[in-house]
Short mmCIF file of C-alpha atoms and ligand atoms in Angstrom, two decimals:
data_model
loop_
_atom_site.label_atom_id
_atom_site.label_comp_id
_atom_site.label_asym_id
_atom_site.label_seq_id
_atom_site.Cartn_x
_atom_site.Cartn_y
_atom_site.Cartn_z
CA MET A 24 -14.11 -1.82 -13.09
CA GLU A 25 -10.00 -1.02 -11.94
CA ARG A 26 -8.51 -2.46 -9.39
CA THR A 27 -5.59 -1.65 -7.16
CA LEU A 28 -3.49 -2.92 -3.99
CA SER A 29 -2.86 -1.09 -1.15
CA ILE A 30 -1.45 -1.49 2.20
CA ILE A 31 -1.47 -0.16 5.35
CA LYS A 32 2.41 -0.32 6.48
CA PRO A 33 3.60 -1.51 9.78
CA ASP A 34 3.88 2.19 11.10
CA GLY A 35 -0.23 2.57 10.10
CA VAL A 36 -1.03 -0.58 11.68
CA SER A 37 1.15 -0.04 14.86
CA ARG A 38 -0.13 3.72 15.07
CA GLY A 39 -3.97 2.57 15.10
CA LEU A 40 -4.40 4.05 11.83
CA ILE A 41 -6.26 1.07 9.59
CA GLY A 42 -9.65 2.17 10.44
CA GLU A 43 -8.69 5.75 9.64
CA VAL A 44 -7.63 4.70 6.21
CA ILE A 45 -10.35 2.59 5.59
CA LYS A 46 -12.88 5.27 6.15
CA ARG A 47 -11.21 7.74 3.86
CA PHE A 48 -11.16 4.80 1.05
CA GLU A 49 -15.23 4.06 1.82
CA ALA A 50 -15.71 7.97 1.65
CA ASN A 51 -14.35 8.30 -1.79
CA ASP A 52 -16.69 5.68 -3.31
CA ILE A 53 -13.80 3.09 -3.13
CA LYS A 54 -14.97 -0.36 -2.64
CA ILE A 55 -12.59 -2.89 -0.63
CA ILE A 56 -13.32 -6.55 -2.44
CA ALA A 57 -10.45 -8.39 -0.45
CA MET A 58 -8.46 -7.62 3.01
CA LYS A 59 -5.84 -9.48 5.32
CA MET A 60 -3.30 -8.88 8.25
CA VAL A 61 0.12 -10.67 7.11
CA HIS A 62 3.60 -10.07 8.70
CA LEU A 63 6.20 -10.54 5.77
CA THR A 64 9.19 -12.20 6.22
CA LEU A 65 12.57 -10.48 4.71
CA ASP A 66 12.66 -12.67 1.57
CA ASP A 67 8.79 -11.50 0.88
CA ALA A 68 9.70 -7.94 1.35
CA ARG A 69 12.61 -8.24 -0.96
CA LYS A 70 10.66 -9.87 -3.56
CA PHE A 71 7.79 -7.27 -3.19
CA TYR A 72 10.14 -4.22 -3.93
CA ALA A 73 12.63 -6.37 -6.17
CA VAL A 74 12.16 -3.23 -8.26
CA HIS A 75 13.65 -0.92 -5.94
CA LYS A 76 16.91 -3.39 -5.43
CA GLU A 77 19.41 -1.19 -6.13
CA ARG A 78 18.29 1.77 -4.62
CA PRO A 79 20.20 3.15 -1.51
CA PHE A 80 16.80 2.91 0.87
CA PHE A 81 16.13 -0.77 -0.10
CA ALA A 82 17.52 -2.26 2.92
CA SER A 83 16.12 0.08 5.41
CA LEU A 84 12.67 -0.34 3.74
CA THR A 85 12.30 -3.93 3.53
CA ASP A 86 13.53 -4.13 7.25
CA PHE A 87 10.62 -1.57 8.06
CA MET A 88 8.60 -3.49 5.87
CA THR A 89 8.68 -6.82 8.10
CA SER A 90 8.88 -4.63 11.66
CA GLY A 91 5.21 -5.63 12.38
CA PRO A 92 2.15 -6.79 10.67
CA ILE A 93 0.53 -4.88 8.02
CA VAL A 94 -2.96 -4.74 5.81
CA PRO A 95 -3.07 -5.49 2.45
CA MET A 96 -6.52 -5.02 0.76
CA ILE A 97 -7.37 -5.34 -2.92
CA LEU A 98 -9.29 -1.87 -4.02
CA GLU A 99 -11.99 -1.40 -6.70
CA GLY A 100 -13.66 1.36 -8.31
CA GLU A 101 -13.43 3.91 -11.25
CA ASN A 102 -9.85 4.74 -11.89
CA VAL A 103 -9.03 3.50 -8.98
CA ILE A 104 -5.24 3.04 -9.46
CA GLU A 105 -4.71 7.13 -10.05
CA LYS A 106 -7.68 7.62 -7.42
CA ASN A 107 -5.86 5.87 -4.51
CA ARG A 108 -2.79 7.34 -5.38
CA THR A 109 -4.32 11.13 -5.13
CA LEU A 110 -5.63 10.10 -1.69
CA MET A 111 -2.30 8.96 -0.44
CA GLY A 112 -0.03 12.01 -1.59
CA ALA A 113 3.51 11.72 -2.69
CA THR A 114 6.49 9.42 -1.60
CA ASN A 115 7.51 12.35 0.51
CA TYR A 116 5.04 13.55 3.12
CA LYS A 117 7.04 16.63 3.20
CA GLU A 118 5.43 17.09 -0.49
CA ALA A 119 2.13 15.45 -0.38
CA ALA A 120 -0.75 18.03 -0.51
CA GLU A 121 -2.80 19.23 2.24
CA GLY A 122 -6.04 16.61 3.25
CA THR A 123 -3.77 13.20 1.92
CA ILE A 124 -3.01 10.05 3.95
CA ARG A 125 1.01 10.88 3.96
CA ARG A 126 0.59 14.26 4.29
CA ASP A 127 -1.80 13.86 7.70
CA PHE A 128 -0.03 10.84 9.00
CA ALA A 129 3.67 10.24 7.88
CA THR A 130 6.41 10.46 10.06
CA ASP A 131 9.46 10.05 7.79
CA ILE A 132 9.78 9.27 3.85
CA GLU A 133 10.14 6.03 4.61
CA LYS A 134 7.26 5.68 7.37
CA ASN A 135 4.78 6.75 5.18
CA VAL A 136 1.98 4.59 6.36
CA VAL A 137 0.20 3.38 3.00
CA HIS A 138 1.52 1.64 -0.07
CA GLY A 139 -0.36 1.82 -3.52
CA SER A 140 0.39 0.23 -6.99
CA ASP A 141 1.11 2.65 -9.47
CA SER A 142 0.06 1.14 -12.77
CA HIS A 143 -1.96 -1.15 -14.50
CA GLU A 144 0.71 -3.89 -14.57
CA THR A 145 2.03 -3.40 -11.10
CA ALA A 146 -1.39 -3.53 -9.71
CA ALA A 147 -2.22 -6.93 -11.71
CA VAL A 148 1.43 -8.37 -10.29
CA GLU A 149 1.31 -6.83 -6.65
CA ILE A 150 -2.30 -8.16 -6.21
CA GLY A 151 -1.39 -11.62 -7.06
CA PHE A 152 1.22 -11.32 -4.54
CA PHE A 153 -0.91 -11.14 -1.40
CA PHE A 154 -4.04 -12.93 -2.93
CA ASN A 155 -5.51 -16.09 -4.39
CA GLN A 156 -8.70 -16.33 -6.85
CA PHE A 157 -10.44 -17.64 -3.36
CA GLU A 158 -9.78 -14.54 -2.01
CA MET A 159 -11.11 -12.38 -4.23
CA ASN A 160 -14.69 -12.60 -3.32
CA GLU A 161 -15.93 -12.82 -6.78
CA ARG A 162 -18.41 -15.57 -6.21
N1 LIG B 230 11.20 5.30 0.06
C1 LIG B 230 12.65 5.84 1.00
N2 LIG B 230 12.85 6.63 0.77
C2 LIG B 230 13.10 7.35 -0.47
C3 LIG B 230 11.98 6.85 -1.51
C4 LIG B 230 10.92 5.70 -1.26
O1 LIG B 230 12.47 4.91 2.37
O2 LIG B 230 13.79 8.01 -0.65
C5 LIG B 230 10.39 4.29 0.56
C6 LIG B 230 8.71 4.79 0.65
O3 LIG B 230 8.49 4.04 1.93
C7 LIG B 230 8.09 4.00 -0.24
C8 LIG B 230 8.58 3.18 -0.50
O4 LIG B 230 10.37 2.97 -0.57
O5 LIG B 230 6.67 4.70 -0.17
C9 LIG B 230 8.80 2.96 -2.17
O6 LIG B 230 8.88 4.07 -3.11
P1 LIG B 230 8.67 4.33 -4.37
O7 LIG B 230 9.28 5.86 -5.03
O8 LIG B 230 8.02 3.45 -4.92
O9 LIG B 230 7.11 5.19 -3.59
P2 LIG B 230 5.85 5.17 -3.58
O10 LIG B 230 4.80 4.66 -4.74
O11 LIG B 230 5.35 4.49 -2.45
O12 LIG B 230 5.10 6.24 -3.31
MG1 LIG B 231 5.89 2.72 -5.70
#
């Protein structure tokens, strides 16, 4: 069974979309095995998005991700990394398929409601960034 990290970003939390996003995961046979609400510092956000540090949107993205609380979750299911990316839709909501979270709710290429790991390697690193062994509900 595969795992991935999902985050409801500050725009999703402040606009009251936590329930809507979770509903879509559960309706698609994705199990939420861990979840919390946290408010990142700028240092945390820079670490989390380090892969993008040379990109022109890095400063704005890290400001946005620290602008309010976020809801990181560990999702579990068959092929869940790709499945979550499909449910999220393309980074740019204008290019996202109909019925995806970003197409339905994003307001901007940056303010696109959700994050999802893009590979097995990033999923493992990103889950470890937010959750320790006591929070993984494995007992
Ligand atoms: N982003 C942005 N402008 C861009 C590309 C990305 O503001 O031109 C933001 C957006 O919030 C995106 C995040 O940076 O979700 C990470 O970018 P990535 O390319 O990893 O997209 P994702 O994996 O989230 O679809
Ligand atoms: Mg990405």
